[in-house]
Coordinates of C-alpha atoms and ligand atoms in Angstrom, one line a residue:
M999 CA -27.6 10.5 -13.7
T1000 CA -25.9 13.2 -11.6
T1001 CA -22.8 14.9 -12.9
N1002 CA -21.2 13.7 -9.7
T1003 CA -21.5 10.0 -10.6
L1004 CA -20.5 10.6 -14.2
S1005 CA -17.3 12.2 -13.1
I1006 CA -16.3 9.7 -10.5
D1007 CA -13.0 8.0 -11.4
L1008 CA -13.5 4.2 -10.8
K1009 CA -9.8 3.8 -11.0
N1010 CA -9.1 6.0 -8.0
P1011 CA -8.1 3.5 -5.2
D1012 CA -9.4 6.1 -2.6
L1013 CA -12.9 5.3 -3.8
Y1014 CA -12.7 1.9 -2.1
V1015 CA -11.1 2.8 1.2
D1016 CA -14.3 3.3 3.2
A1017 CA -16.6 0.9 1.4
V1018 CA -17.3 -0.6 -2.0
P1019 CA -19.1 2.2 -3.9
H1020 CA -22.2 0.1 -4.7
A1021 CA -24.4 3.1 -5.1
V1022 CA -22.1 4.4 -7.9
F1023 CA -22.1 1.0 -9.6
D1024 CA -25.9 0.8 -9.3
Q1025 CA -26.4 4.2 -10.9
L1026 CA -23.9 3.4 -13.7
R1027 CA -25.5 0.1 -14.5
R1028 CA -28.9 1.8 -14.6
D1029 CA -28.0 4.9 -16.5
D1030 CA -24.8 4.4 -18.4
P1031 CA -23.9 0.7 -18.3
V1032 CA -21.0 1.0 -20.9
H1033 CA -19.5 4.1 -19.3
W1034 CA -16.4 6.0 -20.6
N1035 CA -14.0 6.6 -17.6
P1036 CA -11.3 9.1 -18.5
E1037 CA -7.9 8.6 -16.9
S1038 CA -5.6 11.4 -15.7
D1039 CA -2.6 9.2 -16.6
G1040 CA -3.8 7.2 -19.5
P1041 CA -6.2 7.0 -22.5
G1042 CA -9.3 6.2 -20.5
F1043 CA -11.4 2.9 -20.4
W1044 CA -14.9 1.6 -20.8
A1045 CA -16.4 0.5 -17.5
L1046 CA -18.9 -2.3 -17.9
T1047 CA -21.3 -2.8 -15.0
R1048 CA -24.1 -5.0 -16.5
Y1049 CA -24.0 -8.8 -16.3
E1050 CA -24.9 -9.6 -19.9
D1051 CA -22.3 -7.2 -21.3
I1052 CA -19.5 -8.7 -19.2
V1053 CA -20.5 -12.2 -20.2
E1054 CA -20.4 -11.3 -23.9
V1055 CA -16.9 -9.7 -23.6
S1056 CA -15.5 -12.6 -21.5
R1057 CA -16.7 -15.2 -23.9
N1058 CA -14.9 -13.6 -26.9
P1059 CA -11.2 -13.7 -26.2
A1060 CA -10.3 -13.2 -29.9
L1061 CA -12.0 -9.8 -29.9
F1062 CA -11.2 -8.9 -26.3
S1063 CA -7.7 -9.7 -25.4
S1064 CA -6.0 -10.4 -22.0
A1065 CA -2.6 -10.5 -23.5
Y1066 CA 0.3 -8.7 -21.9
E1067 CA 1.5 -7.2 -25.2
N1068 CA -1.9 -5.5 -25.5
G1069 CA -1.8 -4.3 -21.9
G1070 CA -2.8 -7.4 -19.9
H1071 CA -5.6 -7.9 -17.3
R1072 CA -5.2 -4.8 -15.1
I1073 CA -6.5 -1.3 -15.8
F1074 CA -2.9 0.0 -16.1
N1075 CA -0.8 -1.4 -19.0
E1076 CA 1.2 -4.3 -17.6
N1077 CA 3.7 -4.0 -20.4
E1078 CA 4.4 -0.4 -19.5
V1079 CA 4.0 -0.2 -15.7
G1080 CA 4.8 -3.8 -14.8
L1081 CA 3.0 -5.9 -12.2
T1082 CA 5.1 -5.1 -9.2
G1083 CA 6.5 -1.6 -9.9
A1084 CA 10.0 -3.1 -9.3
G1085 CA 12.4 -5.5 -11.1
E1086 CA 9.9 -6.3 -13.9
A1087 CA 12.4 -7.5 -16.3
A1088 CA 12.9 -10.7 -14.3
I1089 CA 9.3 -11.6 -14.2
G1090 CA 7.7 -13.5 -17.1
I1091 CA 4.2 -13.3 -18.3
P1092 CA 1.6 -15.0 -16.1
F1093 CA -0.9 -17.1 -18.1
I1094 CA -3.8 -14.9 -17.0
S1095 CA -2.2 -12.4 -19.4
V1096 CA -2.0 -14.8 -22.3
D1097 CA -4.6 -15.4 -25.1
P1098 CA -5.6 -18.6 -26.8
P1099 CA -4.2 -20.8 -28.3
V1100 CA -1.2 -20.7 -26.0
H1101 CA -3.4 -19.9 -23.0
T1102 CA -5.3 -23.1 -23.6
Q1103 CA -2.1 -25.1 -23.3
Y1104 CA -1.5 -23.7 -19.8
R1105 CA -5.1 -24.5 -18.8
K1106 CA -4.7 -28.2 -19.9
F1107 CA -1.8 -28.6 -17.5
I1108 CA -3.1 -26.6 -14.6
M1109 CA -6.8 -27.4 -14.4
P1110 CA -6.3 -31.1 -13.3
A1111 CA -3.6 -30.0 -10.8
V1112 CA -6.1 -27.9 -8.8
S1113 CA -9.2 -29.9 -9.3
P1114 CA -10.4 -31.3 -5.9
G1115 CA -11.3 -34.6 -7.6
R1116 CA -7.7 -35.2 -8.5
L1117 CA -6.3 -34.0 -5.1
A1118 CA -7.2 -37.2 -3.2
G1119 CA -8.3 -36.5 0.4
I1120 CA -7.8 -32.8 0.2
E1121 CA -11.1 -32.0 1.9
G1122 CA -10.1 -34.0 4.9
R1123 CA -6.8 -32.2 5.2
I1124 CA -8.4 -28.8 4.8
R1125 CA -10.9 -29.9 7.6
E1126 CA -8.0 -30.9 9.9
R1127 CA -6.1 -27.6 9.4
C1128 CA -9.3 -25.6 9.8
L1129 CA -10.2 -27.4 13.1
A1130 CA -6.7 -26.7 14.4
L1131 CA -7.1 -23.0 13.5
I1132 CA -10.6 -22.7 14.9
D1133 CA -9.5 -24.6 18.1
K1134 CA -7.1 -21.7 18.9
I1135 CA -9.8 -18.9 18.6
P1136 CA -10.9 -17.9 22.1
L1137 CA -14.7 -17.7 22.0
G1138 CA -16.3 -14.8 23.8
E1139 CA -13.2 -12.5 23.5
A1140 CA -12.2 -9.8 21.0
V1141 CA -10.2 -11.4 18.3
D1142 CA -8.9 -10.4 14.8
M1143 CA -10.2 -13.1 12.4
V1144 CA -7.8 -12.3 9.6
P1145 CA -4.6 -13.7 11.1
L1146 CA -6.5 -16.4 13.0
L1147 CA -8.5 -17.9 10.1
S1148 CA -9.0 -15.9 6.9
A1149 CA -5.3 -15.6 6.1
P1150 CA -3.8 -18.9 7.2
L1151 CA -6.5 -21.2 5.9
P1152 CA -5.9 -20.5 2.1
L1153 CA -2.2 -20.2 2.6
L1154 CA -1.9 -23.5 4.4
T1155 CA -3.8 -25.1 1.5
L1156 CA -1.3 -23.5 -0.9
C1157 CA 1.6 -24.9 1.1
E1158 CA 0.1 -28.3 0.5
L1159 CA -0.4 -27.6 -3.2
F1160 CA 3.2 -26.4 -3.6
D1161 CA 4.6 -28.9 -1.1
L1162 CA 6.1 -26.1 1.0
P1163 CA 6.7 -26.1 4.8
T1164 CA 3.6 -24.9 6.6
A1165 CA 5.7 -22.3 8.5
M1166 CA 6.1 -20.4 5.2
W1167 CA 2.5 -19.2 5.2
T1168 CA 3.5 -15.9 6.8
D1169 CA 6.1 -15.2 4.1
L1170 CA 3.6 -16.0 1.4
Y1171 CA 1.1 -13.6 3.1
H1172 CA 3.6 -10.7 3.0
W1173 CA 4.8 -11.3 -0.4
T1174 CA 1.3 -11.6 -2.0
N1175 CA 0.0 -8.5 -0.2
A1176 CA 3.0 -6.6 -1.7
F1177 CA 2.3 -8.0 -5.2
V1178 CA -1.3 -6.8 -5.3
G1179 CA -0.9 -3.8 -3.0
E1180 CA 0.6 -1.3 -5.5
D1181 CA -1.8 1.5 -4.2
D1182 CA -1.7 0.7 -0.5
P1183 CA 0.9 2.4 1.6
D1184 CA 0.9 -0.5 4.1
F1185 CA 1.8 -3.0 1.4
R1186 CA 4.1 -0.8 -0.7
Q1187 CA 6.1 1.4 1.6
S1188 CA 8.6 2.5 -1.0
P1189 CA 10.2 1.2 -4.3
E1190 CA 13.2 0.1 -2.3
A1191 CA 11.1 -1.9 0.1
M1192 CA 9.3 -3.5 -2.8
M1193 CA 12.6 -4.3 -4.4
A1194 CA 13.8 -6.0 -1.2
T1195 CA 10.5 -8.0 -1.1
L1196 CA 10.9 -9.1 -4.7
G1197 CA 14.5 -10.0 -4.0
E1198 CA 13.4 -12.3 -1.2
F1199 CA 10.7 -13.9 -3.4
M1200 CA 13.1 -14.4 -6.2
T1201 CA 15.7 -16.2 -4.1
F1202 CA 12.9 -18.4 -2.8
A1203 CA 11.5 -19.1 -6.3
R1204 CA 14.9 -19.7 -7.8
E1205 CA 15.6 -22.5 -5.3
L1206 CA 12.2 -24.0 -5.7
F1207 CA 12.6 -24.0 -9.5
D1208 CA 16.0 -25.7 -9.4
T1209 CA 14.9 -28.2 -6.7
R1210 CA 11.8 -29.2 -8.4
R1211 CA 13.5 -29.6 -11.8
A1212 CA 16.2 -31.8 -10.2
N1213 CA 13.7 -33.8 -8.1
P1214 CA 10.2 -33.5 -9.5
G1215 CA 7.3 -34.2 -7.2
E1216 CA 3.6 -34.3 -7.6
D1217 CA 3.0 -30.7 -6.5
L1218 CA 2.0 -27.5 -8.4
A1219 CA 5.5 -26.0 -8.2
T1220 CA 6.9 -29.1 -10.0
L1221 CA 4.2 -28.7 -12.7
L1222 CA 4.9 -24.9 -13.2
A1223 CA 8.7 -25.6 -13.2
T1224 CA 8.6 -28.5 -15.7
M1225 CA 5.8 -27.8 -18.1
E1226 CA 6.3 -27.3 -21.8
V1227 CA 4.6 -24.6 -23.8
N1228 CA 4.8 -24.7 -27.6
G1229 CA 7.1 -27.7 -27.2
E1230 CA 9.7 -25.7 -25.1
P1231 CA 10.4 -26.1 -21.4
V1232 CA 9.3 -23.0 -19.5
A1233 CA 12.0 -20.6 -18.5
F1234 CA 12.5 -19.4 -14.9
R1235 CA 10.9 -16.0 -15.8
E1236 CA 7.6 -17.7 -16.7
F1237 CA 7.8 -19.9 -13.6
L1238 CA 8.1 -16.7 -11.5
G1239 CA 5.2 -15.0 -13.2
N1240 CA 2.9 -18.0 -12.8
M1241 CA 4.0 -18.6 -9.2
I1242 CA 3.0 -15.0 -8.4
L1243 CA -0.4 -15.5 -10.2
A1244 CA -1.2 -18.8 -8.4
L1245 CA -0.2 -17.5 -5.0
V1246 CA -2.0 -14.2 -5.3
G1247 CA -5.0 -15.7 -7.1
A1248 CA -5.6 -18.4 -4.5
N1249 CA -5.0 -16.5 -1.4
E1250 CA -6.1 -12.8 -1.6
T1251 CA -9.4 -14.0 -2.9
T1252 CA -10.3 -16.9 -0.6
R1253 CA -9.1 -14.9 2.4
N1254 CA -11.4 -12.0 1.6
S1255 CA -14.4 -14.3 0.8
L1256 CA -14.0 -15.8 4.3
S1257 CA -13.7 -12.3 6.0
H1258 CA -16.6 -10.7 4.1
T1259 CA -18.8 -13.6 4.8
M1260 CA -18.2 -13.4 8.5
T1261 CA -19.2 -9.7 8.4
A1262 CA -22.3 -10.7 6.4
F1263 CA -23.3 -13.2 9.1
A1264 CA -22.6 -10.6 11.8
A1265 CA -24.9 -8.2 10.0
H1266 CA -27.6 -10.9 9.4
P1267 CA -27.7 -13.2 12.4
E1268 CA -30.9 -14.8 11.1
Q1269 CA -28.8 -16.1 8.1
W1270 CA -26.3 -17.7 10.4
D1271 CA -29.2 -19.2 12.4
A1272 CA -30.5 -20.8 9.2
V1273 CA -27.0 -22.3 8.4
R1274 CA -26.8 -23.7 12.0
A1275 CA -30.2 -25.2 11.7
E1276 CA -29.6 -26.6 8.2
P1277 CA -25.8 -26.9 7.4
E1278 CA -26.7 -28.4 4.0
L1279 CA -27.4 -24.8 3.0
L1280 CA -23.7 -24.3 2.7
R1281 CA -23.5 -26.5 -0.4
N1282 CA -25.1 -23.7 -2.5
G1283 CA -24.4 -21.0 0.0
V1284 CA -20.7 -20.8 -0.8
R1285 CA -21.8 -19.4 -4.2
E1286 CA -23.8 -16.6 -2.5
M1287 CA -20.7 -15.9 -0.3
V1288 CA -18.4 -15.3 -3.4
R1289 CA -21.2 -13.4 -5.3
H1290 CA -21.8 -11.1 -2.4
A1291 CA -18.1 -10.5 -1.5
S1292 CA -16.7 -10.3 -5.1
P1293 CA -13.1 -10.2 -3.8
V1294 CA -11.8 -9.6 -7.4
M1295 CA -13.5 -6.4 -8.3
H1296 CA -12.7 -6.3 -12.0
M1297 CA -10.6 -7.7 -14.9
R1298 CA -9.6 -5.8 -18.0
R1299 CA -9.5 -6.7 -21.7
T1300 CA -8.4 -4.8 -24.8
A1301 CA -10.5 -4.5 -27.9
M1302 CA -8.7 -6.1 -30.9
A1303 CA -11.1 -4.5 -33.5
D1304 CA -13.8 -1.8 -33.7
T1305 CA -17.0 -3.3 -32.2
V1306 CA -20.1 -2.5 -30.3
V1307 CA -20.9 -3.5 -26.7
G1308 CA -24.3 -2.7 -25.1
G1309 CA -25.1 -0.4 -28.1
R1310 CA -21.9 1.7 -27.7
P1311 CA -19.1 1.8 -30.3
I1312 CA -15.8 0.5 -28.9
R1313 CA -12.7 1.3 -30.9
K1314 CA -9.8 -1.1 -31.6
G1315 CA -7.2 -0.7 -28.9
D1316 CA -9.7 0.6 -26.2
K1317 CA -9.5 -0.8 -22.7
V1318 CA -12.6 -2.5 -21.5
V1319 CA -12.9 -3.0 -17.7
M1320 CA -15.4 -5.6 -16.5
W1321 CA -16.6 -4.7 -13.0
Y1322 CA -17.5 -8.2 -11.7
I1323 CA -18.5 -6.7 -8.4
A1324 CA -21.2 -4.6 -10.1
A1325 CA -22.5 -7.4 -12.4
N1326 CA -22.8 -9.5 -9.3
R1327 CA -25.3 -7.0 -8.0
D1328 CA -27.2 -6.7 -11.4
E1329 CA -30.9 -6.8 -10.4
S1330 CA -32.0 -8.2 -13.8
V1331 CA -30.1 -11.4 -12.8
F1332 CA -30.1 -11.4 -9.0
P1333 CA -33.4 -10.3 -7.4
D1334 CA -32.8 -7.9 -4.4
P1335 CA -29.2 -8.1 -5.3
H1336 CA -27.7 -6.3 -2.3
R1337 CA -29.3 -8.8 0.1
F1338 CA -27.0 -11.6 1.4
D1339 CA -29.3 -14.6 1.1
I1340 CA -27.8 -17.9 2.0
R1341 CA -30.9 -19.6 0.5
R1342 CA -30.6 -17.9 -2.9
G1343 CA -30.9 -20.4 -5.7
N1344 CA -29.4 -20.7 -9.2
I1345 CA -26.4 -18.4 -8.6
Q1346 CA -24.4 -18.1 -11.8
H1347 CA -22.3 -15.2 -10.4
L1348 CA -19.2 -13.6 -12.1
G1349 CA -17.0 -13.6 -9.0
F1350 CA -14.8 -16.2 -10.6
G1351 CA -15.1 -14.6 -14.1
T1352 CA -16.5 -16.6 -17.0
G1353 CA -15.3 -17.8 -20.4
Q1354 CA -11.7 -18.5 -21.4
H1355 CA -10.0 -17.2 -18.2
V1356 CA -12.6 -18.5 -15.6
C1357 CA -11.0 -19.2 -12.3
V1358 CA -9.2 -22.5 -12.2
G1359 CA -9.4 -22.7 -8.4
S1360 CA -13.1 -22.0 -7.8
R1361 CA -14.0 -25.5 -6.5
L1362 CA -11.0 -25.4 -4.1
A1363 CA -12.1 -22.0 -2.9
E1364 CA -15.7 -23.1 -2.4
M1365 CA -14.5 -26.2 -0.5
Q1366 CA -12.5 -24.1 2.0
L1367 CA -15.5 -21.8 2.6
R1368 CA -17.8 -24.8 3.1
V1369 CA -15.5 -26.5 5.5
A1370 CA -14.7 -23.4 7.5
F1371 CA -18.3 -22.3 8.0
G1372 CA -19.4 -25.9 8.6
I1373 CA -17.0 -26.2 11.5
L1374 CA -17.9 -22.7 12.8
A1375 CA -21.6 -23.6 12.6
E1376 CA -21.0 -26.4 15.1
R1377 CA -19.4 -24.1 17.7
V1378 CA -20.4 -20.5 17.2
S1379 CA -23.9 -19.0 17.7
Q1380 CA -23.1 -15.5 16.7
F1381 CA -20.5 -13.2 15.1
T1382 CA -20.3 -9.7 16.5
L1383 CA -18.3 -7.1 14.6
L1384 CA -16.4 -4.9 17.1
A1385 CA -15.1 -2.2 14.8
P1386 CA -15.3 -1.4 11.1
P1387 CA -12.5 -3.4 9.3
R1388 CA -9.7 -1.5 7.7
R1389 CA -9.9 -1.9 3.9
F1390 CA -7.3 -2.3 1.2
R1391 CA -6.6 0.8 -0.7
S1392 CA -7.2 -1.0 -4.0
N1393 CA -9.4 -0.7 -7.1
F1394 CA -8.7 -4.4 -7.7
I1395 CA -9.0 -6.5 -4.6
N1396 CA -12.0 -6.0 -2.3
G1397 CA -9.9 -6.6 0.8
L1398 CA -10.0 -6.4 4.6
K1399 CA -6.8 -6.0 6.5
N1400 CA -8.3 -6.9 9.9
L1401 CA -11.6 -8.2 11.2
D1402 CA -12.2 -7.4 14.9
M1403 CA -15.0 -9.7 16.1
R1404 CA -16.3 -11.6 19.0
L1405 CA -17.5 -15.1 18.4
T1406 CA -20.1 -16.3 20.8
A1407 CA -20.0 -20.0 21.8
G1408 CA -23.2 -22.0 21.4
Ligands
HEM2085 C1 -13.0 -17.0 -3.7 C2 -11.8 -17.3 -4.2 C3 -11.4 -16.9 -5.7 C4 -11.9 -15.8 -6.4 C5 -13.0 -14.8 -6.1 C6 -11.2 -15.9 -7.7 C7 -11.4 -15.0 -8.8 C8 -10.8 -15.2 -10.0 C9 -11.2 -14.5 -11.2 C10 -12.3 -13.4 -11.2 C11 -10.5 -14.9 -12.3 C12 -10.7 -14.6 -13.7 C13 -9.7 -13.8 -14.4 C14 -10.2 -13.2 -15.7 O1 -11.4 -13.0 -16.0 O2 -9.3 -12.7 -16.4 C15 -9.6 -15.9 -11.7 C16 -8.6 -16.6 -12.4 C17 -7.7 -17.4 -11.9 N1 -7.7 -17.9 -10.6 FE1 -9.0 -17.5 -9.2 N2 -10.2 -16.9 -7.6 C18 -10.4 -17.6 -6.4 C19 -9.7 -18.7 -6.0 C20 -8.6 -19.2 -6.6 C21 -7.8 -20.3 -6.2 C22 -8.1 -21.1 -4.9 C23 -6.8 -20.6 -7.1 C24 -5.8 -21.6 -7.1 C25 -5.8 -22.7 -6.5 C26 -7.0 -19.6 -8.1 C27 -6.2 -19.4 -9.2 C28 -6.6 -18.7 -10.4 C29 -5.8 -18.7 -11.6 C30 -4.5 -19.4 -11.8 C31 -6.5 -17.9 -12.5 C32 -6.1 -17.6 -14.0 C33 -6.9 -18.4 -14.9 C34 -6.7 -18.0 -16.4 O3 -6.3 -17.0 -16.7 O4 -7.0 -19.0 -17.2 N3 -8.1 -18.8 -7.8 N4 -9.8 -16.1 -10.4

């Protein structure tokens, strides 16, 4: 390996501004798959890039903790830095930063609430909303697909899940961008601006919490406001933390899967032709979309005891960062891994994580991708990218801020 790659700091958000550094990840996976990444402002972390190592760590939450008190699920320590960089004291711990057995209690409540099987008729309603959005896209003209489709579709689904007015989707969009955008100057203009955003969100969440407790409904906000953990009703702080988790987790991710997949079809028109000729390909194809996009680039754990991963000694207290985006391009699991192949079979990707914290919304996300590309396949013969998209400045979300394209009718 070149000294250059060894010394690259995977935490540096500038590394992701032009493109995902797949060549760096490839080299690390080949030459130093359990790599020590020093930090200028922290103790350093282990960077895992191999599929099998990440699966091993994810499936052992007793040894590799996600808990807030041990630092949480981000590279930085949540219990020191906080998730939003402003007003932390008011925000409770989201269940993504909780370990079993308490974590398992949360999952039991939440899994059924976001399972498509329990959400009667949701696919039809997603289809209706998607048709209405796509109807408004002028074919043959330059358009930005983020505000027209990638952003509103998942947020309108969330409005249904939380029983919120659909007009709220733009507020949710700005709030969640601010929550994940700690390194992006477009999303975090200043601590004061973040404070103001958090204030708006807290006013909204407080009212929602009180209303749903007074008049419970069937929606996810009611569930998060009224659930009991360890036999105690959840406090407003926990509601707030879990609302942020659900809103960010469902929207930043599905949005970017939609956007990246449109760029993949623009780059590989023959793949789009295949979908149009055989729409059934979308059934498995949605897995390839999330594998190839990997909108959540990593998650972090903390070692609870001295151990060994991939032959390297890990010490108690070390941070272990699992680069899902690298594991999803592991050639020992996915032949020709950089190729976007809508016909690829048997895709057990790590884009949704695996093990204890595996994504609760994966089926809902896949459904939205299937429905959106199914409708587009009936109307659009080609996607043409008109300019390179502007990317998030983030080591966490593989995000596109805009997507200037032309969709050709056919
Ligand atoms: C393509 C879309 C999506 C991607 C790529 C994605 C990715 C992920 C990943 C990687 C994790 C694992 C966290 C870990 O390992 O610690 C996760 C967890 C989670 N996701 Fe998703 N997600 C998506 C869609 C959704 C949707 C639609 C929802 C809600 C309806 C959702 C809600 C959550 C929640 C609540 C968790 C925390 C689960 C836990 O800690 O037990 N996600 N997601």
